[in-house]
Amino acid sequence: TDLDNCVIRRVAIDQGVADIMLGVEGQCRIIDGLPGQARIGKPRGILHDPDGYLWYADRHGHDIRRIDVATRQILTLFGSPDGETGLVDGSGQDARFSYPTGVALDNGYLFIADSDNDSIRKIRLDTGNVTTVAGIGVNGNADGPADEASFSWPISVTVGPDSNLYVVDPGGHAIRHVDLADPDLTVSTVAGAVSNSGTADGFGTDVRLSEPRGLALGDGADVWLLDTLNSEVRLLDSHTAEVVTVAGS
């Protein structure tokens, strides 16, 4: 996703060539349709599902959009087509988001980092129903049951090798964890000390991060972290909660 140019690009890896898949540079609007007609707002997190679709969060339109890779048709499926914001559960376009940024897919559910709502949302793709997984809609760093926990501008999510949800919480300088197998969907801090920035390797809350912004699954138990203000790439072992610095200074 090319956020500031309001386009989605694709790269031919074998040739090292990039082109624009959808959108027109500088025309930041939400318009559904085929190439030539469709417009992109401010694209953030993106993923490819097994059915041949791309899903991405659009910060400009406060919605979740789907792209058919074969035809390149784009549709706004979740959130207001008019850019209306809010923290509202519901079906399809009746739901409301506010600056959604990160997306993750697991077992027919799409998880959303709903940044300005300080919440994690979930879309059941077979029914189109949107619910709030964790977060009370108020900025904070409290661990605990999902309906008591709080986040500080959650920006990226991924389902880890332990089948639980990892959340990048840049405002708290931490990596948070939602236990999807727990009936209470308990939120805990896996790495970093909330509201304490710095750079330090170690285990759990002894680790120090500074506005982490991205994460991705690696091999085995590994979760890769982009520690933005430290200009470092870090590696989290999801089994032991150990974090080591791999690159950067």
Short mmCIF file of C-alpha atoms in Angstrom, two decimals:
data_model
loop_
_atom_site.label_atom_id
_atom_site.label_comp_id
_atom_site.label_asym_id
_atom_site.label_seq_id
_atom_site.Cartn_x
_atom_site.Cartn_y
_atom_site.Cartn_z
CA THR A 1 0.00 0.00 0.00
CA ASP A 2 1.28 3.48 -0.93
CA LEU A 3 -0.39 5.59 1.73
CA ASP A 4 0.55 9.13 0.74
CA ASN A 5 0.03 8.59 -3.00
CA CYS A 6 -3.38 6.97 -2.43
CA VAL A 7 -2.65 3.92 -4.59
CA ILE A 8 -2.04 0.22 -4.22
CA ARG A 9 1.05 -0.99 -6.04
CA ARG A 10 2.13 -4.46 -7.13
CA VAL A 11 5.67 -5.68 -7.65
CA ALA A 12 6.84 -8.30 -10.15
CA ILE A 13 9.43 -9.85 -7.85
CA ASP A 14 11.27 -11.72 -10.60
CA GLN A 15 11.71 -8.48 -12.57
CA GLY A 16 11.94 -5.99 -9.71
CA VAL A 17 9.33 -3.80 -11.39
CA ALA A 18 6.45 -2.03 -9.60
CA ASP A 19 3.30 -0.61 -11.10
CA ILE A 20 -0.01 0.80 -9.86
CA MET A 21 -2.66 -1.87 -9.37
CA LEU A 22 -5.48 0.45 -8.31
CA GLY A 23 -6.04 4.14 -7.72
CA VAL A 24 -4.69 7.34 -9.24
CA GLU A 25 -1.77 9.14 -7.61
CA GLY A 26 -2.95 12.14 -5.63
CA GLN A 27 -6.68 11.42 -6.09
CA CYS A 28 -7.49 10.33 -2.54
CA ARG A 29 -11.14 9.34 -2.64
CA ILE A 30 -13.32 6.30 -1.95
CA ILE A 31 -14.88 5.12 -5.20
CA ASP A 32 -15.73 1.48 -5.85
CA GLY A 33 -15.45 -0.13 -9.26
CA LEU A 34 -12.95 -1.39 -11.81
CA PRO A 35 -9.56 0.09 -12.74
CA GLY A 36 -10.00 3.52 -14.30
CA GLN A 37 -13.04 4.20 -12.16
CA ALA A 38 -11.99 3.05 -8.67
CA ARG A 39 -10.18 5.38 -6.29
CA ILE A 40 -8.19 4.66 -3.13
CA GLY A 41 -8.16 6.80 0.01
CA LYS A 42 -5.34 6.20 2.49
CA PRO A 43 -4.51 2.47 2.29
CA ARG A 44 -2.82 0.79 5.24
CA GLY A 45 -2.73 -2.90 6.21
CA ILE A 46 -3.31 -5.35 3.38
CA LEU A 47 -3.53 -9.14 3.03
CA HIS A 48 -4.29 -11.79 0.43
CA ASP A 49 -6.86 -14.47 1.28
CA PRO A 50 -7.10 -18.04 -0.10
CA ASP A 51 -10.09 -17.11 -2.30
CA GLY A 52 -8.18 -14.65 -4.48
CA TYR A 53 -9.13 -11.41 -2.75
CA LEU A 54 -7.06 -8.63 -1.24
CA TRP A 55 -8.41 -6.97 1.89
CA TYR A 56 -7.18 -3.63 3.14
CA ALA A 57 -8.04 -0.96 5.70
CA ASP A 58 -8.63 2.53 4.30
CA ARG A 59 -7.91 5.30 6.82
CA HIS A 60 -9.38 7.99 4.58
CA GLY A 61 -12.77 6.31 4.25
CA HIS A 62 -12.74 4.65 7.70
CA ASP A 63 -13.71 1.38 6.08
CA ILE A 64 -12.59 -2.09 5.02
CA ARG A 65 -12.40 -2.78 1.30
CA ARG A 66 -12.00 -5.90 -0.84
CA ILE A 67 -10.20 -6.23 -4.18
CA ASP A 68 -10.81 -9.08 -6.62
CA VAL A 69 -7.27 -9.83 -7.81
CA ALA A 70 -8.48 -11.35 -11.10
CA THR A 71 -10.66 -8.40 -12.20
CA ARG A 72 -9.17 -5.70 -9.92
CA GLN A 73 -12.69 -4.66 -8.94
CA ILE A 74 -12.79 -2.96 -5.54
CA LEU A 75 -15.76 -2.91 -3.16
CA THR A 76 -16.35 -1.18 0.17
CA LEU A 77 -17.87 -3.96 2.28
CA PHE A 78 -17.54 -2.81 5.89
CA GLY A 79 -17.89 0.67 7.30
CA SER A 80 -19.64 3.76 6.02
CA PRO A 81 -19.40 4.38 2.25
CA ASP A 82 -19.62 8.09 3.09
CA GLY A 83 -16.64 8.16 5.45
CA GLU A 84 -18.67 8.43 8.65
CA THR A 85 -16.65 7.45 11.73
CA GLY A 86 -17.66 5.78 14.98
CA LEU A 87 -17.36 2.72 17.16
CA VAL A 88 -20.43 0.80 16.09
CA ASP A 89 -20.85 -2.96 15.73
CA GLY A 90 -23.26 -4.31 13.14
CA SER A 91 -23.51 -5.82 9.69
CA GLY A 92 -21.53 -4.67 6.66
CA GLN A 93 -21.84 -0.95 5.97
CA ASP A 94 -23.85 -0.41 9.16
CA ALA A 95 -20.66 -0.87 11.17
CA ARG A 96 -18.43 2.10 11.93
CA PHE A 97 -14.64 2.39 12.28
CA SER A 98 -12.26 5.25 12.94
CA TYR A 99 -8.89 5.21 11.18
CA PRO A 100 -8.57 1.43 10.80
CA THR A 101 -4.97 0.51 9.98
CA GLY A 102 -4.12 -3.20 10.40
CA VAL A 103 -5.77 -6.40 9.17
CA ALA A 104 -5.24 -10.09 9.91
CA LEU A 105 -7.09 -13.20 8.73
CA ASP A 106 -7.74 -16.38 10.70
CA ASN A 107 -10.31 -19.16 10.25
CA GLY A 108 -12.85 -17.05 8.38
CA TYR A 109 -12.48 -13.99 10.60
CA LEU A 110 -10.87 -10.69 9.69
CA PHE A 111 -9.31 -8.87 12.65
CA ILE A 112 -8.94 -5.09 12.46
CA ALA A 113 -6.73 -2.69 14.40
CA ASP A 114 -9.24 0.16 14.75
CA SER A 115 -6.70 2.79 15.71
CA ASP A 116 -8.61 5.91 16.65
CA ASN A 117 -11.18 3.82 18.51
CA ASP A 118 -8.35 2.19 20.49
CA SER A 119 -10.05 -1.14 19.85
CA ILE A 120 -9.65 -4.47 18.08
CA ARG A 121 -12.56 -5.42 15.86
CA LYS A 122 -13.55 -8.72 14.23
CA ILE A 123 -15.47 -9.41 11.02
CA ARG A 124 -17.09 -12.79 10.46
CA LEU A 125 -16.74 -13.03 6.70
CA ASP A 126 -19.52 -15.58 6.07
CA THR A 127 -22.14 -13.37 7.74
CA GLY A 128 -20.58 -9.90 7.41
CA ASN A 129 -21.11 -9.23 11.12
CA VAL A 130 -18.69 -6.81 12.82
CA THR A 131 -18.03 -7.03 16.58
CA THR A 132 -15.56 -5.50 19.03
CA VAL A 133 -13.07 -8.08 20.31
CA ALA A 134 -11.16 -6.02 22.85
CA GLY A 135 -10.82 -2.44 24.00
CA ILE A 136 -13.26 -0.02 25.59
CA GLY A 137 -12.87 2.78 23.06
CA VAL A 138 -10.74 4.87 25.41
CA ASN A 139 -6.98 5.40 25.07
CA GLY A 140 -5.02 3.50 27.72
CA ASN A 141 -2.76 0.58 28.50
CA ALA A 142 -4.79 -1.61 30.86
CA ASP A 143 -4.46 -5.39 30.63
CA GLY A 144 -7.30 -7.70 31.63
CA PRO A 145 -10.55 -9.08 30.22
CA ALA A 146 -11.43 -7.74 26.79
CA ASP A 147 -14.26 -5.55 28.06
CA GLU A 148 -11.91 -3.86 30.55
CA ALA A 149 -8.65 -3.69 28.58
CA SER A 150 -7.50 -0.59 26.74
CA PHE A 151 -5.09 0.18 23.91
CA SER A 152 -3.18 3.24 22.76
CA TRP A 153 -3.54 3.64 18.99
CA PRO A 154 -3.27 -0.04 17.98
CA ILE A 155 -1.85 -0.07 14.48
CA SER A 156 -1.02 -3.60 13.38
CA VAL A 157 -2.32 -7.10 14.17
CA THR A 158 -1.37 -10.67 13.32
CA VAL A 159 -2.46 -14.11 14.45
CA GLY A 160 0.63 -15.73 15.94
CA PRO A 161 1.92 -19.29 15.79
CA ASP A 162 0.09 -19.95 19.07
CA SER A 163 -3.21 -18.99 17.34
CA ASN A 164 -3.56 -15.88 19.47
CA LEU A 165 -3.76 -12.29 18.35
CA TYR A 166 -0.71 -10.03 18.63
CA VAL A 167 -1.28 -6.27 18.60
CA VAL A 168 1.27 -3.51 18.04
CA ASP A 169 0.44 -0.75 20.54
CA PRO A 170 2.74 2.18 19.60
CA GLY A 171 1.26 4.61 22.10
CA GLY A 172 2.18 2.22 24.90
CA HIS A 173 5.52 1.21 23.34
CA ALA A 174 4.43 -2.39 23.69
CA ILE A 175 3.27 -5.59 22.03
CA ARG A 176 -0.03 -6.80 23.40
CA HIS A 177 -1.62 -10.24 23.19
CA VAL A 178 -5.30 -11.25 23.02
CA ASP A 179 -5.96 -14.84 24.12
CA LEU A 180 -8.54 -15.96 21.56
CA ALA A 181 -9.07 -19.29 23.36
CA ASP A 182 -10.00 -17.58 26.63
CA PRO A 183 -13.75 -16.90 27.08
CA ASP A 184 -12.78 -13.51 28.55
CA LEU A 185 -10.43 -12.78 25.61
CA THR A 186 -7.84 -11.65 28.15
CA VAL A 187 -5.41 -8.96 26.99
CA SER A 188 -1.84 -9.01 28.30
CA THR A 189 1.41 -7.20 27.57
CA VAL A 190 3.87 -9.60 25.93
CA ALA A 191 6.82 -7.29 25.34
CA GLY A 192 7.65 -3.78 26.45
CA ALA A 193 6.67 -1.78 29.51
CA VAL A 194 3.58 0.26 28.74
CA SER A 195 4.30 3.97 28.43
CA ASN A 196 8.05 3.40 28.96
CA SER A 197 10.03 3.79 25.75
CA GLY A 198 13.64 2.84 25.13
CA THR A 199 15.71 0.14 23.51
CA ALA A 200 16.55 -3.00 25.47
CA ASP A 201 16.45 -6.70 24.68
CA GLY A 202 15.22 -9.19 27.25
CA PHE A 203 12.06 -10.96 28.29
CA GLY A 204 8.50 -9.69 28.57
CA THR A 205 8.11 -6.37 30.34
CA ASP A 206 11.89 -5.99 30.74
CA VAL A 207 12.03 -5.26 27.01
CA ARG A 208 11.99 -1.65 25.86
CA LEU A 209 10.53 -0.51 22.52
CA SER A 210 9.88 2.92 21.04
CA GLU A 211 6.68 3.30 19.03
CA PRO A 212 6.70 -0.09 17.30
CA ARG A 213 4.62 0.07 14.11
CA GLY A 214 4.62 -3.31 12.36
CA LEU A 215 4.85 -7.03 12.91
CA ALA A 216 4.92 -10.16 10.76
CA LEU A 217 5.05 -13.90 11.33
CA GLY A 218 8.37 -15.66 10.91
CA ASP A 219 9.38 -19.29 11.19
CA GLY A 220 8.23 -21.43 14.09
CA ALA A 221 7.49 -19.28 17.13
CA ASP A 222 9.04 -16.11 15.70
CA VAL A 223 7.24 -12.79 15.34
CA TRP A 224 9.17 -9.98 13.62
CA LEU A 225 8.78 -6.45 14.99
CA LEU A 226 9.47 -3.07 13.40
CA ASP A 227 10.66 -0.81 16.23
CA THR A 228 10.18 2.49 14.47
CA LEU A 229 11.75 5.24 16.56
CA ASN A 230 14.68 2.98 17.46
CA SER A 231 15.21 2.23 13.75
CA GLU A 232 15.52 -1.44 14.64
CA VAL A 233 14.14 -4.79 13.59
CA ARG A 234 13.43 -6.97 16.60
CA LEU A 235 12.53 -10.65 16.92
CA LEU A 236 9.97 -11.90 19.46
CA ASP A 237 9.87 -15.56 20.48
CA SER A 238 6.16 -16.10 21.13
CA HIS A 239 6.88 -19.11 23.37
CA THR A 240 9.31 -17.42 25.75
CA ALA A 241 8.51 -13.69 25.21
CA GLU A 242 12.22 -13.06 24.58
CA VAL A 243 13.00 -10.12 22.28
CA VAL A 244 16.34 -9.68 20.52
CA THR A 245 17.55 -6.98 18.15
CA VAL A 246 18.31 -8.37 14.70
CA ALA A 247 19.15 -5.25 12.69
CA GLY A 248 19.51 -1.51 13.16
CA SER A 249 21.06 0.61 15.81
#
